[in-house]
């Protein structure tokens, strides 16, 4: 386990990499003995610094929810990161490609919390420490109640420049995307954090990531639930 000083140094590295838009050396290479607990502590430290600077916590994201992604990362549970208001991207926005080190896009379902949830309580270390690999969020489509449709069968198609790159159904998220929210509530509860009313929760991707290059348009089509599109310029 890392010392508090090393955790703060790791947070410095990630903050600097984001500011300079340059990929940092993976923390697991600098600190081979890093643990998952260290990684979450580093992620939380970065989030606290951003909130102290004026950002607002608006929710959390769950990642690595599919069995395939877990196997590729050599873990047996998902991870999570923080969602801040300055990460929001409008549906249809033109995004400067240089705003990100190496942008990649996923499609997933988002849940809005209606009431408090409190449960008792590219190695994975690098992903967790770097806010669960979350840097921006675009939300759109047609909102529905969680019981209005069978969320397991919500499909998603990811287009890049009008060509289909990825497809999937939401059951790929732990068997049901709402289980991603339940996992998050339990995990946050073990760290003394509560999901608040109005918070946004990204339940986890059910497709592989699609890398975005300058000039690419990414369009996520959720069928009856609508779609979202952004362009990197």
mmCIF file of C-alpha atoms in Angstrom:
data_model
loop_
_atom_site.group_PDB
_atom_site.id
_atom_site.type_symbol
_atom_site.label_atom_id
_atom_site.label_comp_id
_atom_site.label_asym_id
_atom_site.label_seq_id
_atom_site.Cartn_x
_atom_site.Cartn_y
_atom_site.Cartn_z
ATOM 1 C CA UNK A 1 0.000 0.000 0.000
ATOM 2 C CA UNK A 2 1.259 3.486 -0.866
ATOM 3 C CA UNK A 3 1.996 6.220 1.634
ATOM 4 C CA UNK A 4 -0.198 9.322 1.752
ATOM 5 C CA UNK A 5 2.663 11.256 0.182
ATOM 6 C CA UNK A 6 2.862 8.841 -2.757
ATOM 7 C CA UNK A 7 -0.906 8.937 -3.206
ATOM 8 C CA UNK A 8 -0.788 12.731 -3.381
ATOM 9 C CA UNK A 9 2.143 12.552 -5.813
ATOM 10 C CA UNK A 10 0.132 10.185 -8.012
ATOM 11 C CA UNK A 11 -2.781 12.642 -7.919
ATOM 12 C CA UNK A 12 -0.366 15.393 -8.968
ATOM 13 C CA UNK A 13 0.702 13.286 -11.956
ATOM 14 C CA UNK A 14 -2.887 12.687 -13.084
ATOM 15 C CA UNK A 15 -3.865 16.343 -12.618
ATOM 16 C CA UNK A 16 -0.833 17.449 -14.620
ATOM 17 C CA UNK A 17 -1.532 14.937 -17.401
ATOM 18 C CA UNK A 18 -5.104 16.213 -17.725
ATOM 19 C CA UNK A 19 -3.988 19.843 -17.763
ATOM 20 C CA UNK A 20 -1.297 19.254 -20.354
ATOM 21 C CA UNK A 21 -3.381 16.732 -22.368
ATOM 22 C CA UNK A 22 -0.447 14.328 -22.324
ATOM 23 C CA UNK A 23 -0.605 10.675 -21.306
ATOM 24 C CA UNK A 24 1.250 10.038 -18.051
ATOM 25 C CA UNK A 25 3.418 7.031 -17.288
ATOM 26 C CA UNK A 26 1.098 4.401 -15.812
ATOM 27 C CA UNK A 27 1.025 4.597 -12.044
ATOM 28 C CA UNK A 28 1.445 0.823 -11.761
ATOM 29 C CA UNK A 29 4.832 1.175 -13.442
ATOM 30 C CA UNK A 30 5.963 3.925 -11.077
ATOM 31 C CA UNK A 31 4.556 2.093 -8.043
ATOM 32 C CA UNK A 32 4.464 -1.671 -8.805
ATOM 33 C CA UNK A 33 3.021 -2.386 -5.335
ATOM 34 C CA UNK A 34 -0.041 -0.163 -5.838
ATOM 35 C CA UNK A 35 -3.329 -1.660 -4.587
ATOM 36 C CA UNK A 36 -6.978 -1.138 -5.510
ATOM 37 C CA UNK A 37 -7.408 0.764 -2.230
ATOM 38 C CA UNK A 38 -4.574 3.081 -3.306
ATOM 39 C CA UNK A 39 -6.194 3.571 -6.698
ATOM 40 C CA UNK A 40 -9.559 4.587 -5.244
ATOM 41 C CA UNK A 41 -7.825 6.904 -2.767
ATOM 42 C CA UNK A 42 -5.947 8.579 -5.641
ATOM 43 C CA UNK A 43 -9.138 8.946 -7.695
ATOM 44 C CA UNK A 44 -10.938 10.454 -4.696
ATOM 45 C CA UNK A 45 -8.060 12.854 -4.033
ATOM 46 C CA UNK A 46 -8.213 14.128 -7.630
ATOM 47 C CA UNK A 47 -11.995 14.543 -7.405
ATOM 48 C CA UNK A 48 -11.694 16.427 -4.093
ATOM 49 C CA UNK A 49 -9.166 18.823 -5.621
ATOM 50 C CA UNK A 50 -11.438 19.505 -8.589
ATOM 51 C CA UNK A 51 -14.458 20.043 -6.336
ATOM 52 C CA UNK A 52 -12.422 22.414 -4.161
ATOM 53 C CA UNK A 53 -11.589 24.336 -7.355
ATOM 54 C CA UNK A 54 -15.283 24.774 -8.187
ATOM 55 C CA UNK A 55 -16.461 21.572 -9.889
ATOM 56 C CA UNK A 56 -19.677 19.924 -8.664
ATOM 57 C CA UNK A 57 -20.158 16.210 -8.089
ATOM 58 C CA UNK A 58 -23.189 15.122 -10.136
ATOM 59 C CA UNK A 59 -22.919 11.345 -9.854
ATOM 60 C CA UNK A 60 -20.763 8.317 -10.541
ATOM 61 C CA UNK A 61 -19.957 5.900 -13.344
ATOM 62 C CA UNK A 62 -19.573 2.147 -13.183
ATOM 63 C CA UNK A 63 -17.062 0.468 -15.454
ATOM 64 C CA UNK A 64 -15.761 -2.966 -16.394
ATOM 65 C CA UNK A 65 -19.182 -4.529 -15.863
ATOM 66 C CA UNK A 66 -19.082 -7.102 -18.648
ATOM 67 C CA UNK A 67 -17.369 -10.465 -18.209
ATOM 68 C CA UNK A 68 -15.236 -9.865 -21.293
ATOM 69 C CA UNK A 69 -13.913 -6.537 -19.978
ATOM 70 C CA UNK A 70 -13.269 -8.024 -16.551
ATOM 71 C CA UNK A 71 -11.280 -10.891 -18.043
ATOM 72 C CA UNK A 72 -9.248 -8.493 -20.167
ATOM 73 C CA UNK A 73 -8.407 -6.459 -17.041
ATOM 74 C CA UNK A 74 -7.765 -9.544 -14.895
ATOM 75 C CA UNK A 75 -10.344 -8.578 -12.248
ATOM 76 C CA UNK A 76 -13.572 -10.117 -10.954
ATOM 77 C CA UNK A 77 -15.631 -7.008 -10.127
ATOM 78 C CA UNK A 78 -16.466 -3.634 -11.732
ATOM 79 C CA UNK A 79 -14.882 -0.301 -10.864
ATOM 80 C CA UNK A 80 -16.242 3.214 -10.471
ATOM 81 C CA UNK A 81 -15.322 6.845 -11.003
ATOM 82 C CA UNK A 82 -16.727 10.298 -10.251
ATOM 83 C CA UNK A 83 -18.905 12.392 -12.576
ATOM 84 C CA UNK A 84 -18.361 16.152 -12.312
ATOM 85 C CA UNK A 85 -20.416 18.891 -13.941
ATOM 86 C CA UNK A 86 -17.487 20.072 -16.058
ATOM 87 C CA UNK A 87 -17.412 16.653 -17.767
ATOM 88 C CA UNK A 88 -20.832 17.149 -19.375
ATOM 89 C CA UNK A 89 -20.968 17.380 -23.179
ATOM 90 C CA UNK A 90 -24.088 18.425 -25.067
ATOM 91 C CA UNK A 91 -25.736 15.989 -27.465
ATOM 92 C CA UNK A 92 -24.606 16.999 -30.951
ATOM 93 C CA UNK A 93 -21.578 18.916 -29.694
ATOM 94 C CA UNK A 94 -18.386 19.454 -31.644
ATOM 95 C CA UNK A 95 -15.593 18.412 -29.291
ATOM 96 C CA UNK A 96 -12.014 19.641 -29.780
ATOM 97 C CA UNK A 97 -10.045 16.432 -30.245
ATOM 98 C CA UNK A 98 -7.036 17.940 -28.475
ATOM 99 C CA UNK A 99 -9.084 18.191 -25.258
ATOM 100 C CA UNK A 100 -8.298 14.508 -24.619
ATOM 101 C CA UNK A 101 -5.124 12.431 -24.654
ATOM 102 C CA UNK A 102 -6.600 9.514 -26.603
ATOM 103 C CA UNK A 103 -10.388 9.748 -26.751
ATOM 104 C CA UNK A 104 -12.443 6.572 -26.868
ATOM 105 C CA UNK A 105 -16.215 6.340 -26.682
ATOM 106 C CA UNK A 106 -18.600 3.836 -25.081
ATOM 107 C CA UNK A 107 -22.390 3.556 -24.991
ATOM 108 C CA UNK A 108 -24.288 2.773 -21.821
ATOM 109 C CA UNK A 109 -27.506 3.475 -19.934
ATOM 110 C CA UNK A 110 -27.717 6.335 -17.434
ATOM 111 C CA UNK A 111 -29.884 6.299 -14.316
ATOM 112 C CA UNK A 112 -31.072 9.346 -12.353
ATOM 113 C CA UNK A 113 -31.439 8.683 -8.622
ATOM 114 C CA UNK A 114 -34.920 9.430 -7.291
ATOM 115 C CA UNK A 115 -34.147 8.953 -3.595
ATOM 116 C CA UNK A 116 -31.095 8.293 -1.429
ATOM 117 C CA UNK A 117 -29.485 4.850 -1.693
ATOM 118 C CA UNK A 118 -27.285 3.697 1.137
ATOM 119 C CA UNK A 119 -26.069 0.129 1.404
ATOM 120 C CA UNK A 120 -23.843 -1.255 4.144
ATOM 121 C CA UNK A 121 -20.892 -1.955 3.587
ATOM 122 C CA UNK A 122 -4.851 -0.605 -18.124
ATOM 123 C CA UNK A 123 -4.069 -2.684 -15.336
ATOM 124 C CA UNK A 124 -7.063 -2.158 -13.214
ATOM 125 C CA UNK A 125 -5.021 -0.014 -10.788
ATOM 126 C CA UNK A 126 -4.357 2.575 -13.489
ATOM 127 C CA UNK A 127 -7.973 2.629 -14.667
ATOM 128 C CA UNK A 128 -9.383 3.023 -11.148
ATOM 129 C CA UNK A 129 -6.902 5.708 -10.148
ATOM 130 C CA UNK A 130 -7.668 7.644 -13.332
ATOM 131 C CA UNK A 131 -11.334 8.093 -12.349
ATOM 132 C CA UNK A 132 -12.446 4.810 -13.886
ATOM 133 C CA UNK A 133 -11.274 6.115 -17.277
ATOM 134 C CA UNK A 134 -14.090 8.708 -17.327
ATOM 135 C CA UNK A 135 -13.362 12.116 -18.852
ATOM 136 C CA UNK A 136 -16.597 13.285 -20.492
ATOM 137 C CA UNK A 137 -20.304 12.468 -20.627
ATOM 138 C CA UNK A 138 -22.929 13.114 -23.300
ATOM 139 C CA UNK A 139 -26.504 12.409 -22.191
ATOM 140 C CA UNK A 140 -29.535 12.297 -24.482
ATOM 141 C CA UNK A 141 -32.237 10.123 -25.975
ATOM 142 C CA UNK A 142 -35.707 9.544 -24.528
ATOM 143 C CA UNK A 143 -35.866 9.137 -20.724
ATOM 144 C CA UNK A 144 -38.063 6.296 -19.445
ATOM 145 C CA UNK A 145 -38.995 4.906 -16.049
ATOM 146 C CA UNK A 146 -36.881 1.928 -14.950
ATOM 147 C CA UNK A 147 -39.947 -0.345 -15.070
ATOM 148 C CA UNK A 148 -41.361 1.018 -18.339
ATOM 149 C CA UNK A 149 -39.200 -1.278 -20.463
ATOM 150 C CA UNK A 150 -37.230 -4.475 -19.939
ATOM 151 C CA UNK A 151 -33.840 -2.822 -19.539
ATOM 152 C CA UNK A 152 -32.009 -6.093 -20.188
ATOM 153 C CA UNK A 153 -33.100 -5.933 -23.818
ATOM 154 C CA UNK A 154 -32.269 -2.292 -24.509
ATOM 155 C CA UNK A 155 -29.982 -2.420 -27.527
ATOM 156 C CA UNK A 156 -27.229 -0.070 -28.538
ATOM 157 C CA UNK A 157 -25.509 0.504 -31.879
ATOM 158 C CA UNK A 158 -22.335 2.585 -32.074
ATOM 159 C CA UNK A 159 -21.682 4.239 -35.413
ATOM 160 C CA UNK A 160 -18.457 5.963 -36.396
ATOM 161 C CA UNK A 161 -18.831 8.099 -39.507
ATOM 162 C CA UNK A 162 -22.012 6.206 -40.468
ATOM 163 C CA UNK A 163 -20.386 2.782 -40.163
ATOM 164 C CA UNK A 164 -21.409 0.378 -37.401
ATOM 165 C CA UNK A 165 -18.473 -0.259 -35.070
ATOM 166 C CA UNK A 166 -20.106 -1.963 -32.072
ATOM 167 C CA UNK A 167 -23.466 -3.441 -31.045
ATOM 168 C CA UNK A 168 -24.768 -4.891 -27.804
ATOM 169 C CA UNK A 169 -27.635 -5.240 -25.339
ATOM 170 C CA UNK A 170 -27.758 -3.885 -21.799
ATOM 171 C CA UNK A 171 -27.953 -7.383 -20.269
ATOM 172 C CA UNK A 172 -24.188 -7.435 -20.823
ATOM 173 C CA UNK A 173 -23.961 -5.240 -17.714
ATOM 174 C CA UNK A 174 -23.966 -7.807 -14.900
ATOM 175 C CA UNK A 175 -27.075 -9.451 -16.400
ATOM 176 C CA UNK A 176 -29.164 -6.292 -15.845
ATOM 177 C CA UNK A 177 -27.954 -2.672 -15.975
ATOM 178 C CA UNK A 178 -29.704 -1.790 -12.703
ATOM 179 C CA UNK A 179 -27.364 -4.263 -10.990
ATOM 180 C CA UNK A 180 -24.554 -1.873 -11.916
ATOM 181 C CA UNK A 181 -26.309 0.783 -9.831
ATOM 182 C CA UNK A 182 -26.775 -1.657 -6.946
ATOM 183 C CA UNK A 183 -23.091 -2.646 -7.096
ATOM 184 C CA UNK A 184 -22.118 1.032 -7.022
ATOM 185 C CA UNK A 185 -24.322 1.773 -4.008
ATOM 186 C CA UNK A 186 -22.699 -1.083 -2.087
ATOM 187 C CA UNK A 187 -19.182 -0.081 -3.120
ATOM 188 C CA UNK A 188 -19.688 3.583 -2.265
ATOM 189 C CA UNK A 189 -21.304 2.599 1.021
ATOM 190 C CA UNK A 190 -18.144 0.716 1.991
ATOM 191 C CA UNK A 191 -16.285 4.010 1.491
ATOM 192 C CA UNK A 192 -18.823 6.049 3.448
ATOM 193 C CA UNK A 193 -20.352 7.711 0.364
ATOM 194 C CA UNK A 194 -24.072 7.905 -0.470
ATOM 195 C CA UNK A 195 -25.825 8.159 -3.838
ATOM 196 C CA UNK A 196 -27.846 11.365 -3.585
ATOM 197 C CA UNK A 197 -31.222 12.267 -5.189
ATOM 198 C CA UNK A 198 -30.658 13.739 -8.631
ATOM 199 C CA UNK A 199 -27.250 12.110 -9.056
ATOM 200 C CA UNK A 200 -26.474 10.627 -12.449
ATOM 201 C CA UNK A 201 -25.183 7.045 -12.575
ATOM 202 C CA UNK A 202 -23.665 5.555 -15.712
ATOM 203 C CA UNK A 203 -24.348 1.863 -15.269
ATOM 204 C CA UNK A 204 -21.546 0.473 -17.445
ATOM 205 C CA UNK A 205 -20.840 -0.077 -21.111
ATOM 206 C CA UNK A 206 -22.174 -3.084 -22.970
ATOM 207 C CA UNK A 207 -19.931 -2.628 -26.006
ATOM 208 C CA UNK A 208 -16.207 -2.317 -26.489
ATOM 209 C CA UNK A 209 -14.704 1.152 -26.693
ATOM 210 C CA UNK A 210 -14.484 2.918 -30.046
ATOM 211 C CA UNK A 211 -11.437 5.128 -30.555
ATOM 212 C CA UNK A 212 -12.180 8.589 -31.892
ATOM 213 C CA UNK A 213 -9.833 10.487 -34.198
ATOM 214 C CA UNK A 214 -10.021 14.104 -35.227
ATOM 215 C CA UNK A 215 -12.923 14.557 -37.653
ATOM 216 C CA UNK A 216 -14.833 11.466 -36.480
ATOM 217 C CA UNK A 217 -18.548 11.598 -35.699
ATOM 218 C CA UNK A 218 -19.743 9.080 -33.105
ATOM 219 C CA UNK A 219 -23.444 8.226 -32.966
ATOM 220 C CA UNK A 220 -25.039 5.986 -30.345
ATOM 221 C CA UNK A 221 -28.425 4.607 -31.416
ATOM 222 C CA UNK A 222 -30.625 3.141 -28.665
ATOM 223 C CA UNK A 223 -33.590 2.429 -30.960
ATOM 224 C CA UNK A 224 -36.895 3.388 -29.257
ATOM 225 C CA UNK A 225 -34.941 5.187 -26.509
ATOM 226 C CA UNK A 226 -33.374 7.621 -28.963
ATOM 227 C CA UNK A 227 -29.807 8.467 -29.847
ATOM 228 C CA UNK A 228 -26.820 10.705 -29.086
ATOM 229 C CA UNK A 229 -24.100 12.047 -31.364
ATOM 230 C CA UNK A 230 -20.874 14.021 -30.957
ATOM 231 C CA UNK A 231 -18.116 15.043 -33.349
ATOM 232 C CA UNK A 232 -14.421 15.420 -32.606
ATOM 233 C CA UNK A 233 -12.962 18.439 -34.395
#
